[in-house]
mmCIF file with all atom_site columns, C-alpha atoms in Angstrom:
data_model
loop_
_atom_site.group_PDB
_atom_site.id
_atom_site.type_symbol
_atom_site.label_atom_id
_atom_site.label_alt_id
_atom_site.label_comp_id
_atom_site.label_asym_id
_atom_site.label_entity_id
_atom_site.label_seq_id
_atom_site.pdbx_PDB_ins_code
_atom_site.Cartn_x
_atom_site.Cartn_y
_atom_site.Cartn_z
_atom_site.occupancy
_atom_site.B_iso_or_equiv
_atom_site.pdbx_formal_charge
_atom_site.auth_seq_id
_atom_site.auth_comp_id
_atom_site.auth_asym_id
_atom_site.auth_atom_id
_atom_site.pdbx_PDB_model_num
ATOM 1   C CA . THR A 1 1   ? 27.431 -49.373 27.929 1.00 76.00 ? 136 THR A CA 1
ATOM 2   C CA . ILE A 1 2   ? 29.279 -48.297 24.422 1.00 77.00 ? 137 ILE A CA 1
ATOM 3   C CA . THR A 1 3   ? 28.320 -51.462 22.612 1.00 77.00 ? 138 THR A CA 1
ATOM 4   C CA . LEU A 1 4   ? 24.682 -51.827 24.299 1.00 79.00 ? 139 LEU A CA 1
ATOM 5   C CA . ILE A 1 5   ? 23.723 -47.816 23.308 1.00 80.00 ? 140 ILE A CA 1
ATOM 6   C CA . MET A 1 6   ? 24.919 -49.190 20.117 1.00 80.00 ? 141 MET A CA 1
ATOM 7   C CA . HIS A 1 7   ? 22.546 -52.498 19.207 1.00 79.00 ? 142 HIS A CA 1
ATOM 8   C CA . ARG A 1 8   ? 20.023 -52.077 21.103 1.00 83.00 ? 143 ARG A CA 1
ATOM 9   C CA . TYR A 1 9   ? 18.051 -53.071 18.925 1.00 84.00 ? 144 TYR A CA 1
ATOM 10  C CA . ALA A 1 10  ? 19.051 -55.653 17.803 1.00 82.00 ? 145 ALA A CA 1
ATOM 11  C CA . TYR A 1 11  ? 18.703 -56.967 22.532 1.00 83.00 ? 146 TYR A CA 1
ATOM 12  C CA . VAL A 1 12  ? 15.915 -55.763 22.076 1.00 86.00 ? 147 VAL A CA 1
ATOM 13  C CA . ASN A 1 13  ? 14.125 -57.736 19.953 1.00 83.00 ? 148 ASN A CA 1
ATOM 14  C CA . ILE A 1 14  ? 15.756 -61.046 20.560 1.00 83.00 ? 149 ILE A CA 1
ATOM 15  C CA . VAL A 1 15  ? 14.542 -60.091 24.457 1.00 84.00 ? 150 VAL A CA 1
ATOM 16  C CA . PHE A 1 16  ? 10.892 -59.086 23.786 1.00 85.00 ? 151 PHE A CA 1
ATOM 17  C CA . ASN A 1 17  ? 9.790  -59.844 20.127 1.00 80.00 ? 152 ASN A CA 1
ATOM 18  C CA . HIS A 1 18  ? 7.998  -62.113 20.952 1.00 78.00 ? 153 HIS A CA 1
ATOM 19  C CA . GLY A 1 19  ? 3.916  -62.491 21.848 1.00 76.00 ? 154 GLY A CA 1
ATOM 20  C CA . ASN A 1 20  ? 1.859  -59.348 21.994 1.00 79.00 ? 155 ASN A CA 1
ATOM 21  C CA . MET A 1 21  ? 4.282  -57.375 21.239 1.00 82.00 ? 156 MET A CA 1
ATOM 22  C CA . ASN A 1 22  ? 3.698  -54.780 18.610 1.00 85.00 ? 157 ASN A CA 1
ATOM 23  C CA . SER A 1 23  ? 6.679  -52.698 17.066 1.00 85.00 ? 158 SER A CA 1
ATOM 24  C CA . VAL A 1 24  ? 5.946  -49.650 19.680 1.00 88.00 ? 159 VAL A CA 1
ATOM 25  C CA . ASP A 1 25  ? 6.513  -51.159 22.811 1.00 87.00 ? 160 ASP A CA 1
ATOM 26  C CA . LEU A 1 26  ? 9.201  -52.398 21.418 1.00 87.00 ? 161 LEU A CA 1
ATOM 27  C CA . HIS A 1 27  ? 10.360 -48.948 20.240 1.00 87.00 ? 162 HIS A CA 1
ATOM 28  C CA . LYS A 1 28  ? 9.476  -47.759 24.003 1.00 88.00 ? 163 LYS A CA 1
ATOM 29  C CA . ILE A 1 29  ? 11.689 -50.755 24.837 1.00 88.00 ? 164 ILE A CA 1
ATOM 30  C CA . GLN A 1 30  ? 14.487 -49.078 23.281 1.00 88.00 ? 165 GLN A CA 1
ATOM 31  C CA . GLU A 1 31  ? 14.103 -45.693 24.652 1.00 87.00 ? 166 GLU A CA 1
ATOM 32  C CA . LEU A 1 32  ? 13.795 -47.056 28.089 1.00 88.00 ? 167 LEU A CA 1
ATOM 33  C CA . LEU A 1 33  ? 17.186 -48.944 27.505 1.00 88.00 ? 168 LEU A CA 1
ATOM 34  C CA . LEU A 1 34  ? 18.594 -46.409 26.431 1.00 87.00 ? 169 LEU A CA 1
ATOM 35  C CA . ILE A 1 35  ? 17.839 -44.087 28.881 1.00 86.00 ? 170 ILE A CA 1
ATOM 36  C CA . GLY A 1 36  ? 18.612 -47.270 31.446 1.00 88.00 ? 171 GLY A CA 1
ATOM 37  C CA . LEU A 1 37  ? 22.665 -47.694 29.105 1.00 87.00 ? 172 LEU A CA 1
ATOM 38  C CA . ILE A 1 38  ? 22.825 -43.598 29.776 1.00 86.00 ? 173 ILE A CA 1
ATOM 39  C CA . SER A 1 39  ? 22.576 -44.003 33.547 1.00 88.00 ? 174 SER A CA 1
ATOM 40  C CA . LEU A 1 40  ? 24.901 -47.076 33.493 1.00 87.00 ? 175 LEU A CA 1
ATOM 41  C CA . PRO A 1 41  ? 28.327 -44.871 34.230 1.00 86.00 ? 176 PRO A CA 1
ATOM 42  C CA . LEU A 1 42  ? 26.771 -42.636 36.047 1.00 87.00 ? 177 LEU A CA 1
ATOM 43  C CA . GLN A 1 43  ? 25.657 -45.244 38.844 1.00 90.00 ? 178 GLN A CA 1
ATOM 44  C CA . GLY A 1 44  ? 29.338 -47.447 38.583 1.00 87.00 ? 179 GLY A CA 1
ATOM 45  C CA . LEU A 1 45  ? 30.979 -43.877 39.549 1.00 85.00 ? 180 LEU A CA 1
ATOM 46  C CA . SER A 1 46  ? 28.791 -43.116 42.579 1.00 89.00 ? 181 SER A CA 1
ATOM 47  C CA . MET A 1 47  ? 30.076 -46.510 43.321 1.00 90.00 ? 182 MET A CA 1
ATOM 48  C CA . TYR A 1 48  ? 33.495 -46.293 42.561 1.00 86.00 ? 183 TYR A CA 1
ATOM 49  C CA . PHE A 1 49  ? 33.751 -42.845 44.764 1.00 87.00 ? 184 PHE A CA 1
ATOM 50  C CA . THR A 1 50  ? 30.913 -43.751 47.656 1.00 90.00 ? 185 THR A CA 1
ATOM 51  C CA . SER A 1 51  ? 34.197 -46.976 47.483 1.00 89.00 ? 186 SER A CA 1
ATOM 52  C CA . ILE A 1 52  ? 36.386 -43.996 48.006 1.00 86.00 ? 187 ILE A CA 1
ATOM 53  C CA . PHE A 1 53  ? 35.215 -42.197 51.078 1.00 88.00 ? 188 PHE A CA 1
ATOM 54  C CA . PHE A 1 54  ? 34.934 -45.155 52.566 1.00 90.00 ? 189 PHE A CA 1
ATOM 55  C CA . SER A 1 55  ? 38.543 -46.663 52.288 1.00 88.00 ? 190 SER A CA 1
ATOM 56  C CA . GLN A 1 56  ? 39.289 -43.553 54.414 1.00 85.00 ? 191 GLN A CA 1
ATOM 57  C CA . LYS A 1 57  ? 36.253 -43.989 57.480 1.00 91.00 ? 192 LYS A CA 1
ATOM 58  C CA . ASN A 1 58  ? 33.920 -41.263 55.939 1.00 89.00 ? 193 ASN A CA 1
ATOM 59  C CA . THR A 1 59  ? 30.628 -43.060 55.598 1.00 92.00 ? 194 THR A CA 1
ATOM 60  C CA . ILE A 1 60  ? 28.930 -40.203 56.488 1.00 94.00 ? 195 ILE A CA 1
ATOM 61  C CA . LYS A 1 61  ? 29.564 -38.283 53.576 1.00 92.00 ? 196 LYS A CA 1
ATOM 62  C CA . PRO A 1 62  ? 28.744 -40.080 50.423 1.00 92.00 ? 197 PRO A CA 1
ATOM 63  C CA . PHE A 1 63  ? 24.997 -40.906 52.731 1.00 94.00 ? 198 PHE A CA 1
ATOM 64  C CA . LEU A 1 64  ? 23.959 -37.753 53.259 1.00 95.00 ? 199 LEU A CA 1
ATOM 65  C CA . ILE A 1 65  ? 25.220 -37.357 49.327 1.00 94.00 ? 200 ILE A CA 1
ATOM 66  C CA . ASN A 1 66  ? 22.850 -39.999 47.968 1.00 92.00 ? 201 ASN A CA 1
ATOM 67  C CA . GLY A 1 67  ? 20.480 -38.323 50.902 1.00 94.00 ? 202 GLY A CA 1
ATOM 68  C CA . LEU A 1 68  ? 20.193 -35.164 49.248 1.00 94.00 ? 203 LEU A CA 1
ATOM 69  C CA . ALA A 1 69  ? 20.074 -36.880 45.159 1.00 93.00 ? 204 ALA A CA 1
ATOM 70  C CA . LEU A 1 70  ? 17.737 -39.138 46.781 1.00 93.00 ? 205 LEU A CA 1
ATOM 71  C CA . ILE A 1 71  ? 15.030 -35.821 47.918 1.00 93.00 ? 206 ILE A CA 1
ATOM 72  C CA . LEU A 1 72  ? 16.441 -33.781 44.260 1.00 89.00 ? 207 LEU A CA 1
ATOM 73  C CA . PHE A 1 73  ? 14.926 -37.083 42.614 1.00 89.00 ? 208 PHE A CA 1
ATOM 74  C CA . LEU A 1 74  ? 11.201 -36.884 44.529 1.00 89.00 ? 209 LEU A CA 1
ATOM 75  C CA . LEU A 1 75  ? 11.489 -32.911 44.291 1.00 86.00 ? 210 LEU A CA 1
ATOM 76  C CA . CYS A 1 76  ? 11.968 -33.760 40.592 1.00 81.00 ? 211 CYS A CA 1
ATOM 77  C CA . TYR A 1 77  ? 9.375  -36.638 40.179 1.00 81.00 ? 212 TYR A CA 1
ATOM 78  C CA . LYS A 1 78  ? 6.670  -34.781 42.754 1.00 81.00 ? 213 LYS A CA 1
ATOM 79  C CA . LEU A 1 79  ? 6.496  -31.277 40.691 1.00 81.00 ? 214 LEU A CA 1
ATOM 80  C CA . ASN A 1 80  ? 6.446  -33.290 37.174 1.00 76.00 ? 215 ASN A CA 1
ATOM 81  C CA . ILE A 1 81  ? 9.508  -31.687 36.851 1.00 78.00 ? 216 ILE A CA 1
ATOM 82  C CA . PHE A 1 82  ? 10.083 -35.031 34.116 1.00 73.00 ? 217 PHE A CA 1
ATOM 83  C CA . GLU A 1 83  ? 6.861  -35.128 33.723 1.00 72.00 ? 218 GLU A CA 1
ATOM 84  C CA . ASN A 1 84  ? 4.672  -38.453 34.530 1.00 72.00 ? 219 ASN A CA 1
ATOM 85  C CA . GLY A 1 85  ? 6.602  -42.338 33.224 1.00 80.00 ? 220 GLY A CA 1
ATOM 86  C CA . LEU A 1 86  ? 8.116  -44.277 34.106 1.00 84.00 ? 221 LEU A CA 1
ATOM 87  C CA . GLU A 1 87  ? 10.741 -42.875 31.392 1.00 83.00 ? 222 GLU A CA 1
ATOM 88  C CA . SER A 1 88  ? 10.768 -40.117 33.401 1.00 82.00 ? 223 SER A CA 1
ATOM 89  C CA . ILE A 1 89  ? 11.534 -41.191 36.520 1.00 85.00 ? 224 ILE A CA 1
ATOM 90  C CA . MET A 1 90  ? 13.971 -43.195 34.857 1.00 86.00 ? 225 MET A CA 1
ATOM 91  C CA . TRP A 1 91  ? 15.198 -39.504 33.626 1.00 85.00 ? 226 TRP A CA 1
ATOM 92  C CA . GLY A 1 92  ? 15.528 -38.919 37.561 1.00 86.00 ? 227 GLY A CA 1
ATOM 93  C CA . MET A 1 93  ? 17.756 -41.591 38.191 1.00 87.00 ? 228 MET A CA 1
ATOM 94  C CA . VAL A 1 94  ? 19.678 -40.945 35.556 1.00 88.00 ? 229 VAL A CA 1
ATOM 95  C CA . MET A 1 95  ? 20.013 -36.787 36.645 1.00 89.00 ? 230 MET A CA 1
ATOM 96  C CA . SER A 1 96  ? 19.995 -37.865 41.111 1.00 90.00 ? 231 SER A CA 1
ATOM 97  C CA . TYR A 1 97  ? 22.879 -40.575 40.348 1.00 91.00 ? 232 TYR A CA 1
ATOM 98  C CA . GLY A 1 98  ? 25.021 -37.180 37.882 1.00 89.00 ? 233 GLY A CA 1
ATOM 99  C CA . PHE A 1 99  ? 24.096 -34.919 41.390 1.00 91.00 ? 234 PHE A CA 1
ATOM 100 C CA . SER A 1 100 ? 25.580 -37.466 43.479 1.00 92.00 ? 235 SER A CA 1
ATOM 101 C CA . CYS A 1 101 ? 28.803 -37.801 41.145 1.00 88.00 ? 236 CYS A CA 1
ATOM 102 C CA . ILE A 1 102 ? 29.014 -34.206 40.849 1.00 88.00 ? 237 ILE A CA 1
ATOM 103 C CA . LEU A 1 103 ? 28.716 -33.585 45.212 1.00 90.00 ? 238 LEU A CA 1
ATOM 104 C CA . GLN A 1 104 ? 31.161 -36.498 45.644 1.00 89.00 ? 239 GLN A CA 1
ATOM 105 C CA . MET A 1 105 ? 33.115 -35.406 43.079 1.00 83.00 ? 240 MET A CA 1
ATOM 106 C CA . PHE A 1 106 ? 33.378 -31.906 44.134 1.00 84.00 ? 241 PHE A CA 1
ATOM 107 C CA . PHE A 1 107 ? 33.859 -33.484 48.362 1.00 85.00 ? 242 PHE A CA 1
ATOM 108 C CA . LEU A 1 108 ? 36.692 -35.914 47.337 1.00 81.00 ? 243 LEU A CA 1
ATOM 109 C CA . GLN A 1 109 ? 38.419 -33.153 44.475 1.00 75.00 ? 244 GLN A CA 1
ATOM 110 C CA . LYS A 1 110 ? 38.521 -31.196 47.542 1.00 67.00 ? 245 LYS A CA 1
ATOM 111 C CA . ASN A 1 111 ? 40.059 -33.524 50.683 1.00 63.00 ? 246 ASN A CA 1
ATOM 112 C CA . HIS A 1 112 ? 41.746 -36.068 47.776 1.00 56.00 ? 247 HIS A CA 1
ATOM 113 C CA . MET A 1 113 ? 41.672 -36.096 44.623 1.00 52.00 ? 248 MET A CA 1
ATOM 114 C CA . LYS A 1 114 ? 44.952 -37.435 43.751 1.00 52.00 ? 249 LYS A CA 1
ATOM 115 C CA . LEU A 1 115 ? 42.970 -40.659 44.668 1.00 49.00 ? 250 LEU A CA 1
ATOM 116 C CA . VAL A 1 116 ? 41.072 -39.771 41.742 1.00 48.00 ? 251 VAL A CA 1
ATOM 117 C CA . VAL A 1 117 ? 43.034 -38.801 39.676 1.00 52.00 ? 252 VAL A CA 1
ATOM 118 C CA . GLY A 1 118 ? 46.664 -39.325 40.696 1.00 53.00 ? 253 GLY A CA 1
ATOM 119 C CA . ASN A 1 119 ? 47.148 -42.695 38.813 1.00 55.00 ? 254 ASN A CA 1
ATOM 120 C CA . ILE A 1 120 ? 45.762 -41.898 35.618 1.00 58.00 ? 255 ILE A CA 1
ATOM 121 C CA . THR A 1 121 ? 48.934 -41.847 33.341 1.00 63.00 ? 256 THR A CA 1
ATOM 122 C CA . MET A 1 122 ? 48.740 -40.912 30.047 1.00 65.00 ? 257 MET A CA 1
ATOM 123 C CA . ASN A 1 123 ? 49.320 -44.625 27.937 1.00 68.00 ? 258 ASN A CA 1
ATOM 124 C CA . PHE A 1 124 ? 46.029 -44.261 30.199 1.00 67.00 ? 259 PHE A CA 1
ATOM 125 C CA . ILE A 1 125 ? 44.945 -41.680 28.684 1.00 68.00 ? 260 ILE A CA 1
ATOM 126 C CA . ILE A 1 126 ? 46.063 -42.951 25.184 1.00 72.00 ? 261 ILE A CA 1
ATOM 127 C CA . GLY A 1 127 ? 45.333 -46.135 25.623 1.00 71.00 ? 262 GLY A CA 1
ATOM 128 C CA . VAL A 1 128 ? 41.370 -45.395 26.686 1.00 72.00 ? 263 VAL A CA 1
ATOM 129 C CA . THR A 1 129 ? 40.994 -42.957 23.527 1.00 76.00 ? 264 THR A CA 1
ATOM 130 C CA . LEU A 1 130 ? 41.998 -45.847 21.532 1.00 75.00 ? 265 LEU A CA 1
ATOM 131 C CA . SER A 1 131 ? 39.484 -48.563 23.288 1.00 75.00 ? 266 SER A CA 1
ATOM 132 C CA . VAL A 1 132 ? 36.556 -46.911 23.593 1.00 76.00 ? 267 VAL A CA 1
ATOM 133 C CA . SER A 1 133 ? 37.566 -45.547 18.960 1.00 78.00 ? 268 SER A CA 1
ATOM 134 C CA . THR A 1 134 ? 38.532 -48.818 17.943 1.00 75.00 ? 269 THR A CA 1
ATOM 135 C CA . LEU A 1 135 ? 35.311 -50.095 20.120 1.00 75.00 ? 270 LEU A CA 1
ATOM 136 C CA . TYR A 1 136 ? 32.952 -47.287 18.170 1.00 77.00 ? 271 TYR A CA 1
ATOM 137 C CA . ILE A 1 137 ? 34.456 -47.712 15.637 1.00 79.00 ? 272 ILE A CA 1
ATOM 138 C CA . MET A 1 138 ? 34.715 -51.794 15.022 1.00 78.00 ? 273 MET A CA 1
ATOM 139 C CA . ASN A 1 139 ? 30.937 -51.534 16.212 1.00 74.00 ? 274 ASN A CA 1
ATOM 140 C CA . LEU A 1 140 ? 29.531 -48.736 13.717 1.00 76.00 ? 275 LEU A CA 1
ATOM 141 C CA . ALA A 1 141 ? 30.319 -51.658 10.692 1.00 78.00 ? 276 ALA A CA 1
ATOM 142 C CA . LEU A 1 142 ? 29.706 -54.253 12.391 1.00 76.00 ? 277 LEU A CA 1
ATOM 143 C CA . ILE A 1 143 ? 25.890 -52.179 12.395 1.00 75.00 ? 278 ILE A CA 1
ATOM 144 C CA . GLU A 1 144 ? 26.884 -52.242 8.390  1.00 77.00 ? 279 GLU A CA 1
ATOM 145 C CA . LEU A 1 145 ? 26.206 -55.750 8.081  1.00 79.00 ? 280 LEU A CA 1
ATOM 146 C CA . ASN A 1 146 ? 23.365 -56.271 9.165  1.00 76.00 ? 281 ASN A CA 1
ATOM 147 C CA . LEU A 1 147 ? 23.497 -59.507 10.382 1.00 76.00 ? 282 LEU A CA 1
ATOM 148 C CA . HIS A 1 148 ? 20.520 -61.184 12.330 1.00 79.00 ? 283 HIS A CA 1
ATOM 149 C CA . HIS A 1 149 ? 21.003 -60.181 15.844 1.00 74.00 ? 284 HIS A CA 1
ATOM 150 C CA . VAL A 1 150 ? 21.905 -63.029 17.449 1.00 79.00 ? 285 VAL A CA 1
ATOM 151 C CA . THR A 1 151 ? 25.084 -63.105 15.669 1.00 81.00 ? 286 THR A CA 1
ATOM 152 C CA . SER A 1 152 ? 25.654 -59.065 15.738 1.00 77.00 ? 287 SER A CA 1
ATOM 153 C CA . LEU A 1 153 ? 25.629 -59.591 19.232 1.00 76.00 ? 288 LEU A CA 1
ATOM 154 C CA . LEU A 1 154 ? 28.155 -62.295 20.117 1.00 80.00 ? 289 LEU A CA 1
ATOM 155 C CA . ILE A 1 155 ? 30.030 -60.734 17.880 1.00 81.00 ? 290 ILE A CA 1
ATOM 156 C CA . SER A 1 156 ? 30.260 -57.003 18.992 1.00 78.00 ? 291 SER A CA 1
ATOM 157 C CA . ILE A 1 157 ? 30.785 -59.022 23.695 1.00 78.00 ? 292 ILE A CA 1
ATOM 158 C CA . ILE A 1 158 ? 34.685 -60.290 21.198 1.00 81.00 ? 293 ILE A CA 1
ATOM 159 C CA . ILE A 1 159 ? 34.873 -56.551 19.835 1.00 78.00 ? 294 ILE A CA 1
ATOM 160 C CA . GLY A 1 160 ? 34.583 -55.641 23.570 1.00 77.00 ? 295 GLY A CA 1
ATOM 161 C CA . ILE A 1 161 ? 36.842 -57.943 24.374 1.00 79.00 ? 296 ILE A CA 1
ATOM 162 C CA . LEU A 1 162 ? 39.379 -56.362 21.902 1.00 77.00 ? 297 LEU A CA 1
ATOM 163 C CA . ALA A 1 163 ? 38.325 -53.218 23.230 1.00 75.00 ? 298 ALA A CA 1
ATOM 164 C CA . SER A 1 164 ? 40.186 -53.689 26.977 1.00 76.00 ? 299 SER A CA 1
ATOM 165 C CA . ILE A 1 165 ? 42.797 -56.186 25.769 1.00 77.00 ? 300 ILE A CA 1
ATOM 166 C CA . VAL A 1 166 ? 44.003 -52.239 23.623 1.00 73.00 ? 301 VAL A CA 1
ATOM 167 C CA . LEU A 1 167 ? 43.363 -50.664 27.167 1.00 72.00 ? 302 LEU A CA 1
ATOM 168 C CA . ILE A 1 168 ? 44.981 -53.301 28.436 1.00 74.00 ? 303 ILE A CA 1
ATOM 169 C CA . ILE A 1 169 ? 47.439 -52.706 26.762 1.00 75.00 ? 304 ILE A CA 1
ATOM 170 C CA . PHE A 1 170 ? 48.205 -49.431 26.874 1.00 69.00 ? 305 PHE A CA 1
ATOM 171 C CA . ASP A 1 171 ? 47.827 -49.200 31.387 1.00 65.00 ? 306 ASP A CA 1
ATOM 172 C CA . ASP A 1 172 ? 50.928 -48.834 32.681 1.00 57.00 ? 307 ASP A CA 1
ATOM 173 C CA . GLN A 1 173 ? 49.019 -50.995 35.993 1.00 55.00 ? 308 GLN A CA 1
ATOM 174 C CA . ALA A 1 174 ? 47.364 -53.536 34.606 1.00 50.00 ? 309 ALA A CA 1
#
């Protein structure tokens, strides 16, 4: 997600800079891509928390929580809280997933918090910090090189692999 956020301009140019697309259209796609990328970690967390509930044979709580999140999304959309248009729908999704994650964490913390944080060690925290820092700093340097869009994205994939290796080195359970 970090890599795509940092290289969304290159990605949008590679994928969409053909045919009748103008710079205004490309900029709008970049904005929508950013919102979609912001929602990715929340979607992943929501699925992770849901799987914890399912492993405990509890399917009703995630059903109710996600139902509440959907109702909140629909109310916000109906009341024009995020205005109209695709961008507002996407921000509503971010809000809905965030609400769902907060409720799921609350109920997991109440009953099974050790499932969420029990396996987090200091080595894991150091590994995540170094991994994300490596990814961010190397991608910043890559952007400064001003390479061709395809080259930039390919190198950023390699940087992502290196950041994952850093995480694996520091994770006790990998």
